[in-house]
Amino acid sequence: MTATLQAFVQSLDPKTLPRVLQIQSGFYHGGSLYDLAGNECSLSTGDIIKITEIKVKKVIASCNEYTKMPAAELSPDFPGLFTVVADKKPYNSIQEIAQTLPIGSLQPTLYSNSKLHVGDITIDKGTEIIFNSVEEINGIKSVRCTVIIGGANLSLVLPMSHIGEFYECHDEKIYTMKEILDWKIPRNRTRTVILKDITGNSSQKHFYSAFIKGMLVLKPVYEIKTLTQYGGFFNLSSDLDVEVLDITQHCHIKLFTQILNTHDMFQKTTNEFPLLAEILEGPLKYCKAYKALRCGKKIIVHKKYQADRIIATESSSGTPKRHFLIPSCYSGKFKRRPRYFPTVYDLNIAKKERVELYVVATKSFHSIHEEFSSLNVGDMLQVKELKSCEIFCEGTKTVVDTLEFTKGKDENCVNIILPLYVEGGFMEIVHDDKQYSISELCKNFQLPLNVKVSVRDLFTVGEDLLANTSVLTLEEQITDSYLLVSLCDKPEDVWEIPVFRLNISFQIMGPFNGKVSSSPTKTNLEEINEEEYFMVRRYENHVQFPPPRPPKTPSYVKKYKAIIQEEMPKKNEMKILSKP
């Protein structure tokens, strides 16, 4: 059935790509499509194109009916932070949910507008249902879900054929524009959001300040990446005045070469590797490590797998922070550098390490209880163990969690205890001059951890980006998706390329029958930008629970601090008056 290009793109499910279209009427820069020039091409009736990718070209942001602000065009990288408003339009089946929402990349949470009975499990109306993954169970396509009933996590399976009314649950998370476009705007829908802030010192901040805290309706305008029968790529805006006919089912498979991007390659089954491929379009992201991955190069894709990475940030003042992903195979060495702990509670977390923890107090602490010691700036402490202590506060006996320390040196040392809520500020004293590998640091210490490179990695792809950094903070260990590749003309150099941060177009040439590697021989050290850093911190470990909050300072302690602060100026004034 013939449709406008815009209507076709709006109804297009990206999971069904690639699609083959025949131009039925209309033209774009009239003539034939053989005159390609970047993003411009010519389309004639009867031309056949293959859609390989769909992406957002721009976003139309309009205000709701209660405001009179004009609509604005926003770029996909608009530096805003948003909260999303739950979509009031229902999903009418499990199949519609699976086709519309990115189940697997995220775990969407919805609720049913009626009671559900799934086997022995009864799900009441309004109960949150977490959609985890799409699977084929006993030959039936289904979605595996999780519900919490009576405090217990229950797993269940909902078949695609299930009919009902399902609505989005309320979501309080903060999202960037890219995150909303990737995961929070279902195909052929708009998304109502609230603009909370605009990041950085962007020139757009002043212009769009009127929108902050107001509701916006975001409508994406798409751009499609297409391939001609003769191997040329070009981009088309979805709002072109062109009519098309989907002929995918009737098109001979050999009419186009098989083109895959990095994500498509990762979707292949393990048994389909190793593969021989030719790069048709190299990565847009410039990096010396990827300069060999240029158009026309033939590569061996040995396998796909999950690999560990350590998120690291360079601690520098006055300049934008640099972020890195360090692989566990990094062969350089590190030396520890002092860490800063804002509270006694943070010291309690860090004491689980296999080495002794020594700190120096950077702020004084005056205790109002005789059971606790006071601290002066410069006091040296060795962290011991967690203890419970009984104290009387306002006439009531209370049990308080405390941490035991050894204060002082040698013969003058004494044991003291401090409550976990003390916000003293402590700087670590590092007596350790040992050189550690990245795996030893993760095994023996609690992250975050401050380090400095002492020996560079000689086996990196390109230069060792960490060698010239100052102090690095190792923040978190994550697991990410990679392809293990090598160049055909240099098969001994094997390294990992990230699936979700590097977009390369491949032409599959067939299976590879030579020697295959199971691990990298070269280290791919990635430097990531602020947006990529934000994404991996939030989504790679989305299944982990956040750490517990530190204990709050009791109200009576706050009152005592306020009294002390009021008296201090009076004491200083009396000292000045008493001078001869």
Coordinates of C-alpha atoms in Angstrom, one line a residue:
M1 CA 0.0 0.0 0.0
T2 CA 1.4 3.4 -1.0
A3 CA 2.1 5.9 1.8
T4 CA 3.9 9.2 2.2
L5 CA 7.4 8.8 3.5
Q6 CA 6.5 10.7 6.6
A7 CA 3.6 8.4 7.4
F8 CA 5.7 5.3 6.7
V9 CA 8.5 6.4 9.0
Q10 CA 6.1 7.3 11.8
S11 CA 4.6 3.8 11.7
L12 CA 8.0 2.1 11.2
D13 CA 9.3 -0.3 13.9
P14 CA 13.1 0.0 14.0
K15 CA 13.3 -3.7 15.0
T16 CA 12.0 -4.6 11.5
L17 CA 14.9 -2.8 9.7
P18 CA 16.2 -3.1 7.1
R19 CA 13.2 -2.3 4.8
V20 CA 13.2 -2.0 1.0
L21 CA 11.1 0.8 -0.6
Q22 CA 10.2 1.7 -4.1
I23 CA 9.6 5.4 -5.0
Q24 CA 6.1 5.8 -6.3
S25 CA 5.8 9.5 -6.9
G26 CA 7.3 12.8 -6.0
F27 CA 10.9 13.9 -6.3
Y28 CA 13.7 15.3 -4.3
H29 CA 16.2 17.4 -6.4
G30 CA 14.7 15.9 -9.6
G31 CA 16.5 13.5 -11.8
S32 CA 17.9 10.1 -11.0
L33 CA 19.4 8.9 -7.7
Y34 CA 22.9 8.4 -9.1
D35 CA 24.0 11.9 -8.4
L36 CA 24.8 11.5 -4.7
A37 CA 26.4 14.3 -2.7
G38 CA 26.5 13.8 1.1
N39 CA 23.0 14.3 2.4
E40 CA 21.6 15.2 -1.0
C41 CA 20.3 12.9 -3.7
S42 CA 17.7 12.7 -6.4
L43 CA 14.8 10.3 -6.4
S44 CA 12.9 9.2 -9.5
T45 CA 9.7 7.1 -9.7
G46 CA 10.6 3.5 -9.7
D47 CA 13.9 3.9 -7.8
I48 CA 14.6 1.3 -5.1
I49 CA 16.2 2.2 -1.7
K50 CA 16.9 0.2 1.4
I51 CA 16.4 1.8 4.8
T52 CA 19.2 0.7 7.2
E53 CA 18.8 3.1 10.1
I54 CA 16.5 5.7 11.5
K55 CA 17.5 8.6 13.8
V56 CA 16.2 11.9 15.0
K57 CA 17.0 14.9 13.0
K58 CA 15.4 17.6 15.2
V59 CA 12.7 17.9 17.9
I60 CA 9.7 20.1 17.8
A61 CA 9.0 21.4 21.3
S62 CA 5.6 23.0 21.8
C63 CA 4.0 24.1 25.1
N64 CA 0.7 22.8 26.5
E65 CA -2.6 24.5 26.0
Y66 CA -2.2 26.5 29.2
T67 CA 0.8 28.5 28.0
K68 CA 1.2 30.7 25.0
M69 CA 4.9 30.2 24.2
P70 CA 5.7 29.5 20.5
A71 CA 6.9 26.1 19.3
A72 CA 10.7 25.7 19.1
E73 CA 13.1 23.5 17.2
L74 CA 15.5 21.7 19.5
S75 CA 18.6 19.7 18.4
P76 CA 18.9 16.0 19.5
D77 CA 21.8 17.1 21.7
F78 CA 19.9 20.0 23.4
P79 CA 21.6 20.3 26.9
G80 CA 18.4 20.1 28.9
L81 CA 17.5 17.9 31.9
F82 CA 13.9 16.7 31.9
T83 CA 11.4 14.7 33.9
V84 CA 8.8 12.8 31.9
V85 CA 5.0 12.9 32.4
A86 CA 3.4 9.4 32.3
D87 CA 1.7 8.8 28.9
K88 CA -2.1 8.8 29.3
K89 CA -2.6 6.8 26.1
P90 CA -2.9 3.1 26.9
Y91 CA -1.2 0.1 25.4
N92 CA -3.8 -2.4 24.3
S93 CA -1.8 -5.6 24.2
I94 CA 1.5 -7.1 25.3
Q95 CA 2.5 -7.3 21.7
E96 CA 2.0 -3.5 21.3
I97 CA 4.2 -2.9 24.4
A98 CA 7.0 -5.2 23.0
Q99 CA 6.9 -3.5 19.6
T100 CA 6.8 0.0 21.0
L101 CA 9.1 0.0 24.1
P102 CA 12.8 -0.9 24.2
I103 CA 12.4 -4.0 26.5
G104 CA 15.9 -5.4 27.2
S105 CA 17.7 -2.1 26.7
L106 CA 15.5 -0.8 29.6
Q107 CA 13.0 -2.4 31.9
P108 CA 9.8 -0.4 31.3
T109 CA 7.3 -0.3 34.3
L110 CA 3.6 -0.3 33.5
Y111 CA 0.4 -1.2 35.3
S112 CA -2.8 -3.0 34.2
N113 CA -6.1 -1.2 34.4
S114 CA -7.8 -4.5 35.5
K115 CA -6.9 -7.5 37.7
L116 CA -4.7 -10.1 36.0
H117 CA -4.5 -13.8 36.7
V118 CA -1.3 -15.4 35.5
G119 CA -1.1 -19.1 36.7
D120 CA -1.1 -19.0 40.5
I121 CA -0.3 -15.3 40.6
T122 CA -3.0 -12.6 40.9
I123 CA -2.0 -9.1 40.0
D124 CA -4.3 -6.4 41.3
K125 CA -5.3 -3.4 39.3
G126 CA -2.6 -0.7 39.5
T127 CA 0.2 -3.0 40.6
E128 CA 3.6 -2.1 38.9
I129 CA 4.8 -4.7 36.4
I130 CA 8.4 -4.6 35.3
F131 CA 9.0 -5.8 31.7
N132 CA 12.4 -7.5 31.7
S133 CA 12.9 -9.3 28.4
V134 CA 11.3 -10.7 25.2
E135 CA 11.7 -14.5 25.0
E136 CA 10.3 -17.5 23.1
I137 CA 8.9 -20.0 25.7
N138 CA 7.6 -23.3 24.5
G139 CA 7.4 -21.9 21.0
I140 CA 5.3 -18.9 22.1
K141 CA 6.7 -15.4 22.0
S142 CA 6.3 -13.8 25.4
V143 CA 7.6 -11.2 27.8
R144 CA 9.2 -12.1 31.0
C145 CA 8.1 -9.8 33.8
T146 CA 8.6 -9.2 37.5
V147 CA 6.0 -8.0 40.1
I148 CA 6.4 -7.3 43.8
I149 CA 3.5 -8.8 45.8
G150 CA 3.6 -8.9 49.6
G151 CA 7.3 -7.8 49.6
A152 CA 8.3 -10.8 47.4
N153 CA 9.7 -10.6 43.8
L154 CA 7.6 -12.9 41.6
S155 CA 8.6 -13.8 38.0
L156 CA 5.9 -14.4 35.5
V157 CA 5.4 -14.7 31.7
L158 CA 2.8 -12.8 29.7
P159 CA 2.2 -14.0 26.1
M160 CA 2.2 -11.5 23.2
S161 CA -1.4 -12.3 22.5
H162 CA -2.6 -11.0 25.9
I163 CA -5.1 -8.2 25.5
G164 CA -5.7 -5.5 28.1
E165 CA -5.2 -1.8 29.0
F166 CA -1.7 -1.0 30.3
Y167 CA -0.5 2.4 31.3
E168 CA 3.0 3.9 32.1
C169 CA 3.9 4.3 35.8
H170 CA 5.0 7.6 37.3
D171 CA 8.7 8.2 36.7
E172 CA 10.7 10.7 38.8
K173 CA 14.1 10.1 37.1
I174 CA 15.9 13.0 35.4
Y175 CA 16.7 12.4 31.7
T176 CA 18.8 14.1 29.0
M177 CA 17.3 14.8 25.6
K178 CA 19.2 11.9 24.1
E179 CA 17.9 9.5 26.7
I180 CA 14.3 10.6 26.1
L181 CA 14.7 10.2 22.3
D182 CA 16.4 6.8 22.6
W183 CA 14.1 5.3 25.2
K184 CA 11.2 7.4 26.3
I185 CA 9.4 8.5 23.1
P186 CA 7.7 5.4 21.6
R187 CA 7.4 5.3 17.9
N188 CA 4.4 7.4 16.4
R189 CA 3.8 9.1 19.8
T190 CA 4.8 12.4 21.4
R191 CA 6.2 12.8 24.9
T192 CA 5.2 15.4 27.5
V193 CA 8.1 16.5 29.6
I194 CA 9.0 19.1 32.2
L195 CA 12.2 21.0 31.6
K196 CA 14.1 21.1 34.9
D197 CA 17.3 22.8 33.9
I198 CA 19.8 23.4 31.1
T199 CA 23.3 22.2 31.8
G200 CA 26.6 23.9 31.3
N201 CA 27.2 27.5 30.2
S202 CA 25.3 27.0 27.0
S203 CA 24.2 30.1 25.1
Q204 CA 20.8 28.5 24.9
K205 CA 20.4 28.7 28.6
H206 CA 19.2 32.3 28.6
F207 CA 17.0 31.9 25.5
Y208 CA 15.1 28.9 26.9
S209 CA 15.0 30.0 30.5
A210 CA 11.3 30.8 30.1
F211 CA 10.6 27.1 29.4
I212 CA 12.2 25.9 32.7
K213 CA 9.7 24.2 35.0
G214 CA 7.0 24.4 32.2
M215 CA 5.5 21.4 30.4
L216 CA 6.7 20.8 26.9
V217 CA 5.4 18.4 24.3
L218 CA 8.3 16.8 22.3
K219 CA 7.7 15.6 18.7
P220 CA 10.7 14.1 16.9
V221 CA 11.3 14.6 13.2
Y222 CA 13.3 11.7 11.8
E223 CA 16.0 11.2 9.3
I224 CA 16.5 7.8 7.6
K225 CA 19.8 6.4 6.4
T226 CA 19.3 4.6 3.1
L227 CA 21.4 2.5 0.7
T228 CA 21.1 2.3 -3.1
Q229 CA 21.4 -0.9 -5.1
Y230 CA 24.9 0.1 -6.0
G231 CA 26.3 0.5 -2.4
G232 CA 26.0 4.3 -1.9
F233 CA 24.6 5.7 1.5
F234 CA 22.6 8.9 1.8
N235 CA 20.2 10.5 4.3
L236 CA 16.6 11.5 3.7
S237 CA 14.4 13.6 6.0
S238 CA 11.2 11.9 6.9
D239 CA 9.1 15.0 5.9
L240 CA 10.1 14.9 2.2
D241 CA 7.1 15.1 -0.2
V242 CA 7.7 11.5 -1.5
E243 CA 5.3 8.6 -1.8
V244 CA 6.8 5.1 -1.2
L245 CA 5.8 1.4 -1.4
D246 CA 7.2 -1.2 1.0
I247 CA 8.4 -4.1 -1.2
T248 CA 10.5 -5.8 1.4
Q249 CA 8.6 -9.1 1.1
H250 CA 8.8 -9.2 -2.7
C251 CA 12.4 -7.9 -3.1
H252 CA 15.1 -10.5 -4.1
I253 CA 17.5 -10.9 -1.2
K254 CA 20.6 -10.4 -3.5
L255 CA 19.4 -7.0 -4.8
F256 CA 21.3 -5.4 -1.9
T257 CA 24.4 -6.4 -0.1
Q258 CA 24.0 -7.4 3.6
I259 CA 24.8 -4.2 5.6
L260 CA 25.0 -4.3 9.4
N261 CA 26.1 -1.8 12.0
T262 CA 27.9 -2.7 15.3
H263 CA 24.6 -3.2 17.1
D264 CA 23.2 -5.5 14.4
M265 CA 26.5 -7.5 14.5
F266 CA 26.1 -8.0 18.2
Q267 CA 22.6 -9.3 17.7
K268 CA 23.9 -12.3 15.8
T269 CA 24.1 -15.6 17.7
T270 CA 27.4 -16.8 19.1
N271 CA 27.5 -19.7 16.6
E272 CA 27.6 -17.3 13.7
F273 CA 31.1 -16.0 14.7
P274 CA 33.9 -15.6 13.5
L275 CA 33.0 -13.5 10.5
L276 CA 34.8 -11.7 7.8
A277 CA 33.5 -8.2 7.0
E278 CA 34.4 -5.1 5.1
I279 CA 33.9 -1.6 6.6
L280 CA 31.6 0.5 4.4
E281 CA 31.4 3.5 6.7
G282 CA 33.9 4.1 9.5
P283 CA 33.2 5.6 12.9
L284 CA 32.1 9.2 13.2
K285 CA 33.8 9.5 16.6
Y286 CA 37.5 10.5 15.9
C287 CA 40.0 8.7 18.0
K288 CA 43.5 7.5 17.2
A289 CA 42.5 4.0 18.5
Y290 CA 39.9 3.8 15.7
K291 CA 41.8 5.4 12.8
A292 CA 42.5 2.0 11.3
L293 CA 38.8 1.3 11.0
R294 CA 38.3 3.2 7.8
C295 CA 36.2 2.6 4.8
G296 CA 37.3 -0.4 2.6
K297 CA 39.3 -2.1 5.4
K298 CA 38.6 -5.8 5.9
I299 CA 38.3 -7.1 9.4
I300 CA 37.8 -10.3 11.3
V301 CA 35.1 -10.3 14.0
H302 CA 36.2 -13.0 16.3
K303 CA 33.3 -13.0 18.8
K304 CA 30.9 -10.9 20.8
Y305 CA 30.9 -10.8 24.6
Q306 CA 30.5 -8.8 27.8
A307 CA 33.6 -7.3 29.3
D308 CA 34.4 -5.4 32.5
R309 CA 35.3 -1.7 32.5
I310 CA 36.3 0.7 35.3
I311 CA 34.9 4.2 35.0
A312 CA 37.6 6.7 35.8
T313 CA 37.6 10.5 36.0
E314 CA 40.6 12.8 36.1
S315 CA 40.6 15.0 39.2
S316 CA 41.5 18.4 37.8
S317 CA 40.5 21.9 38.9
G318 CA 39.7 24.7 36.4
T319 CA 39.4 22.5 33.3
P320 CA 36.6 20.2 32.1
K321 CA 36.9 16.8 33.6
R322 CA 38.0 13.9 31.4
H323 CA 36.3 10.5 31.7
F324 CA 37.7 7.1 30.8
L325 CA 36.7 3.4 30.5
I326 CA 39.6 1.3 31.6
P327 CA 39.5 -2.4 30.6
S328 CA 40.4 -5.1 33.1
C329 CA 43.3 -6.2 30.7
Y330 CA 45.0 -2.8 31.1
S331 CA 48.6 -3.7 31.8
G332 CA 49.8 -0.4 33.2
K333 CA 50.5 0.1 36.9
F334 CA 49.0 2.5 39.4
K335 CA 50.0 4.0 42.8
R336 CA 47.5 5.0 45.4
R337 CA 46.8 8.7 46.2
P338 CA 45.0 10.2 49.2
R339 CA 41.2 10.1 49.3
Y340 CA 38.9 12.6 51.1
F341 CA 36.1 11.2 53.4
P342 CA 33.4 13.7 54.3
T343 CA 32.0 11.7 57.3
V344 CA 32.8 8.9 59.7
Y345 CA 30.2 6.9 57.9
D346 CA 32.3 7.0 54.7
L347 CA 35.3 5.7 56.7
N348 CA 33.2 2.8 57.9
I349 CA 32.5 1.8 54.3
A350 CA 36.2 2.1 53.3
K351 CA 37.5 0.1 56.3
K352 CA 36.4 -3.1 54.6
E353 CA 39.6 -2.9 52.5
R354 CA 42.4 -5.3 53.1
V355 CA 44.9 -2.6 54.1
E356 CA 45.0 -0.4 57.2
L357 CA 43.2 2.9 56.8
Y358 CA 44.9 6.0 58.3
V359 CA 43.5 9.5 58.1
V360 CA 44.0 13.0 59.4
A361 CA 41.1 15.2 60.6
T362 CA 40.6 18.4 58.5
K363 CA 37.8 19.8 60.7
S364 CA 37.3 19.9 64.4
F365 CA 34.5 18.1 66.2
H366 CA 33.3 19.0 69.7
S367 CA 31.3 16.2 71.4
I368 CA 28.5 16.9 73.8
H369 CA 28.7 13.3 75.2
E370 CA 31.4 12.0 77.4
E371 CA 31.3 8.7 75.6
F372 CA 32.5 10.3 72.4
S373 CA 35.9 12.1 71.9
S374 CA 36.4 15.5 70.4
L375 CA 38.7 16.1 67.4
N376 CA 41.1 18.9 66.5
V377 CA 42.3 19.7 63.0
G378 CA 45.5 17.7 62.4
D379 CA 44.6 14.7 64.7
M380 CA 45.9 11.5 63.1
L381 CA 43.6 8.4 63.3
Q382 CA 43.8 4.7 62.5
V383 CA 40.3 3.2 61.6
K384 CA 39.5 0.2 63.7
E385 CA 36.0 -1.4 63.9
L386 CA 32.3 -0.6 64.0
K387 CA 30.7 -0.6 67.5
S388 CA 27.4 0.1 69.2
C389 CA 27.4 2.6 72.1
E390 CA 24.7 3.5 74.6
I391 CA 24.3 7.2 75.4
F392 CA 21.8 9.3 77.3
C393 CA 20.3 12.1 75.2
E394 CA 17.5 14.4 76.6
G395 CA 16.9 11.9 79.3
T396 CA 16.5 8.8 77.1
K397 CA 18.9 5.9 76.6
T398 CA 19.8 5.6 72.9
V399 CA 22.0 3.1 71.0
V400 CA 24.3 4.8 68.5
D401 CA 26.5 3.2 65.8
T402 CA 30.1 4.4 66.2
L403 CA 33.5 3.7 64.8
E404 CA 36.5 3.0 66.9
F405 CA 39.8 4.7 66.1
T406 CA 43.4 4.7 67.4
K407 CA 44.4 8.4 67.9
G408 CA 48.0 9.5 68.0
K409 CA 51.3 7.7 67.4
D410 CA 53.3 5.0 69.2
E411 CA 53.2 5.3 73.0
N412 CA 50.9 8.3 73.0
C413 CA 48.1 6.6 71.1
V414 CA 44.6 6.1 72.7
N415 CA 41.4 4.4 71.6
I416 CA 38.5 6.7 70.9
I417 CA 35.0 6.3 69.4
L418 CA 33.1 8.7 67.1
P419 CA 29.5 8.5 66.0
L420 CA 28.9 7.7 62.3
Y421 CA 27.1 11.0 61.8
V422 CA 30.2 13.1 62.4
E423 CA 30.8 15.4 59.5
G424 CA 34.4 16.0 60.3
G425 CA 36.2 15.7 57.0
F426 CA 39.1 13.3 56.8
M427 CA 42.1 13.1 54.4
E428 CA 43.7 9.7 53.9
I429 CA 47.3 9.2 54.8
V430 CA 48.9 6.8 52.2
H431 CA 51.9 4.9 53.4
D432 CA 51.6 2.5 50.6
D433 CA 54.2 2.9 47.8
K434 CA 53.3 -0.4 46.0
Q435 CA 52.4 -0.4 42.3
Y436 CA 49.0 -2.1 41.6
S437 CA 47.4 -3.5 38.5
I438 CA 43.8 -2.4 37.8
S439 CA 42.4 -5.8 38.9
E440 CA 44.4 -5.7 42.2
L441 CA 42.9 -2.3 43.0
C442 CA 39.4 -3.5 42.4
K443 CA 40.0 -6.6 44.5
N444 CA 41.7 -5.0 47.5
F445 CA 40.0 -1.6 47.8
Q446 CA 36.6 0.0 47.9
L447 CA 35.7 2.2 45.0
P448 CA 35.9 5.2 44.6
L449 CA 39.7 5.2 44.9
N450 CA 42.3 7.8 43.9
V451 CA 45.3 6.7 41.9
K452 CA 48.0 7.9 39.5
V453 CA 49.6 6.0 36.6
S454 CA 53.1 5.0 37.5
V455 CA 53.8 2.6 34.5
R456 CA 52.1 3.1 31.2
D457 CA 50.5 0.3 29.2
L458 CA 52.7 -0.5 26.2
F459 CA 50.0 -2.6 24.4
T460 CA 47.3 0.0 23.9
V461 CA 45.6 0.7 20.6
G462 CA 47.2 4.1 19.9
E463 CA 48.6 6.0 22.8
D464 CA 48.0 5.4 26.5
L465 CA 45.6 8.2 27.3
L466 CA 46.1 7.7 31.1
A467 CA 49.9 8.2 31.1
N468 CA 49.7 12.0 31.1
T469 CA 46.7 12.4 33.5
S470 CA 47.0 13.8 37.0
V471 CA 45.1 12.0 39.8
L472 CA 42.4 9.6 38.6
T473 CA 39.4 8.6 40.6
L474 CA 38.3 5.0 39.9
E475 CA 34.6 5.3 40.5
E476 CA 32.7 2.2 39.5
Q477 CA 33.1 -1.2 37.8
I478 CA 30.6 -1.9 35.0
T479 CA 30.0 -4.6 32.4
D480 CA 29.5 -3.5 28.8
S481 CA 29.0 -5.1 25.3
Y482 CA 32.0 -5.5 22.9
L483 CA 33.0 -7.1 19.6
L484 CA 36.5 -8.6 19.4
V485 CA 38.1 -7.6 16.1
S486 CA 41.3 -7.6 14.2
L487 CA 42.4 -6.3 10.8
C488 CA 42.9 -8.9 8.1
D489 CA 46.3 -7.5 7.2
K490 CA 47.3 -7.5 10.9
P491 CA 45.5 -10.5 12.5
E492 CA 47.8 -10.7 15.6
D493 CA 46.6 -7.3 16.9
V494 CA 43.2 -8.1 18.5
W495 CA 41.2 -5.5 20.4
E496 CA 37.7 -4.7 21.6
I497 CA 35.3 -2.2 20.0
P498 CA 32.3 -0.9 22.0
V499 CA 28.9 -1.8 20.6
F500 CA 26.9 1.1 21.8
R501 CA 29.4 4.0 21.5
L502 CA 30.9 3.2 18.1
N503 CA 28.7 3.0 15.0
I504 CA 30.4 1.3 12.0
S505 CA 28.7 -0.1 8.9
F506 CA 29.8 -3.5 7.8
Q507 CA 29.3 -5.7 4.7
I508 CA 29.4 -9.3 5.7
M509 CA 31.7 -11.3 3.4
G510 CA 31.1 -14.6 5.0
P511 CA 32.5 -16.9 7.7
F512 CA 36.2 -16.7 8.7
N513 CA 38.0 -20.0 8.7
G514 CA 41.4 -19.0 10.0
K515 CA 42.9 -18.8 13.5
V516 CA 40.6 -17.2 16.0
S517 CA 41.4 -15.3 19.2
S518 CA 39.3 -15.5 22.4
S519 CA 40.9 -12.5 24.2
P520 CA 42.4 -9.1 23.2
T521 CA 46.1 -8.7 22.6
K522 CA 45.8 -4.9 22.5
T523 CA 44.2 -2.6 25.1
N524 CA 41.4 -0.4 23.9
L525 CA 41.4 2.5 26.4
E526 CA 38.3 4.7 25.7
E527 CA 37.9 8.4 26.5
I528 CA 34.2 9.2 26.8
N529 CA 32.4 12.5 26.7
E530 CA 30.1 13.9 29.5
E531 CA 27.0 12.4 27.9
E532 CA 28.5 8.9 27.5
Y533 CA 29.8 9.1 31.0
F534 CA 26.3 10.0 32.3
M535 CA 24.8 7.1 30.4
V536 CA 27.1 4.3 31.5
R537 CA 26.9 5.5 35.2
R538 CA 23.1 5.3 35.1
Y539 CA 22.2 2.4 32.8
E540 CA 25.0 -0.1 32.8
N541 CA 24.3 -1.0 36.4
H542 CA 20.6 -0.1 36.6
V543 CA 19.9 -3.4 38.4
Q544 CA 22.1 -2.5 41.4
F545 CA 20.6 -0.9 44.5
P546 CA 21.9 2.5 45.5
P547 CA 24.1 2.6 48.7
P548 CA 22.4 3.3 52.0
R549 CA 22.2 6.9 53.1
P550 CA 24.5 8.0 55.8
P551 CA 22.9 8.6 59.2
K552 CA 21.5 12.1 59.8
T553 CA 22.9 14.3 62.5
P554 CA 20.5 14.2 65.5
S555 CA 18.5 17.4 66.0
Y556 CA 19.9 18.0 69.5
V557 CA 23.4 18.0 68.1
K558 CA 22.4 20.6 65.5
K559 CA 21.0 22.8 68.3
Y560 CA 24.2 22.5 70.2
K561 CA 26.3 23.5 67.1
A562 CA 24.1 26.6 66.6
I563 CA 24.7 27.7 70.2
I564 CA 28.4 27.2 69.8
Q565 CA 28.5 29.3 66.5
E566 CA 26.5 32.1 68.2
E567 CA 28.9 32.2 71.2
M568 CA 32.2 32.2 69.1
P569 CA 31.9 35.8 67.9
K570 CA 31.2 37.0 71.4
K571 CA 34.3 35.2 72.8
N572 CA 36.4 36.7 70.0
E573 CA 35.0 40.2 70.7
M574 CA 35.9 39.8 74.4
K575 CA 39.5 38.8 73.5
I576 CA 39.9 42.0 71.4
L577 CA 38.5 44.2 74.2
S578 CA 40.8 42.7 76.8
K579 CA 43.9 43.6 74.8
P580 CA 46.0 46.4 76.5

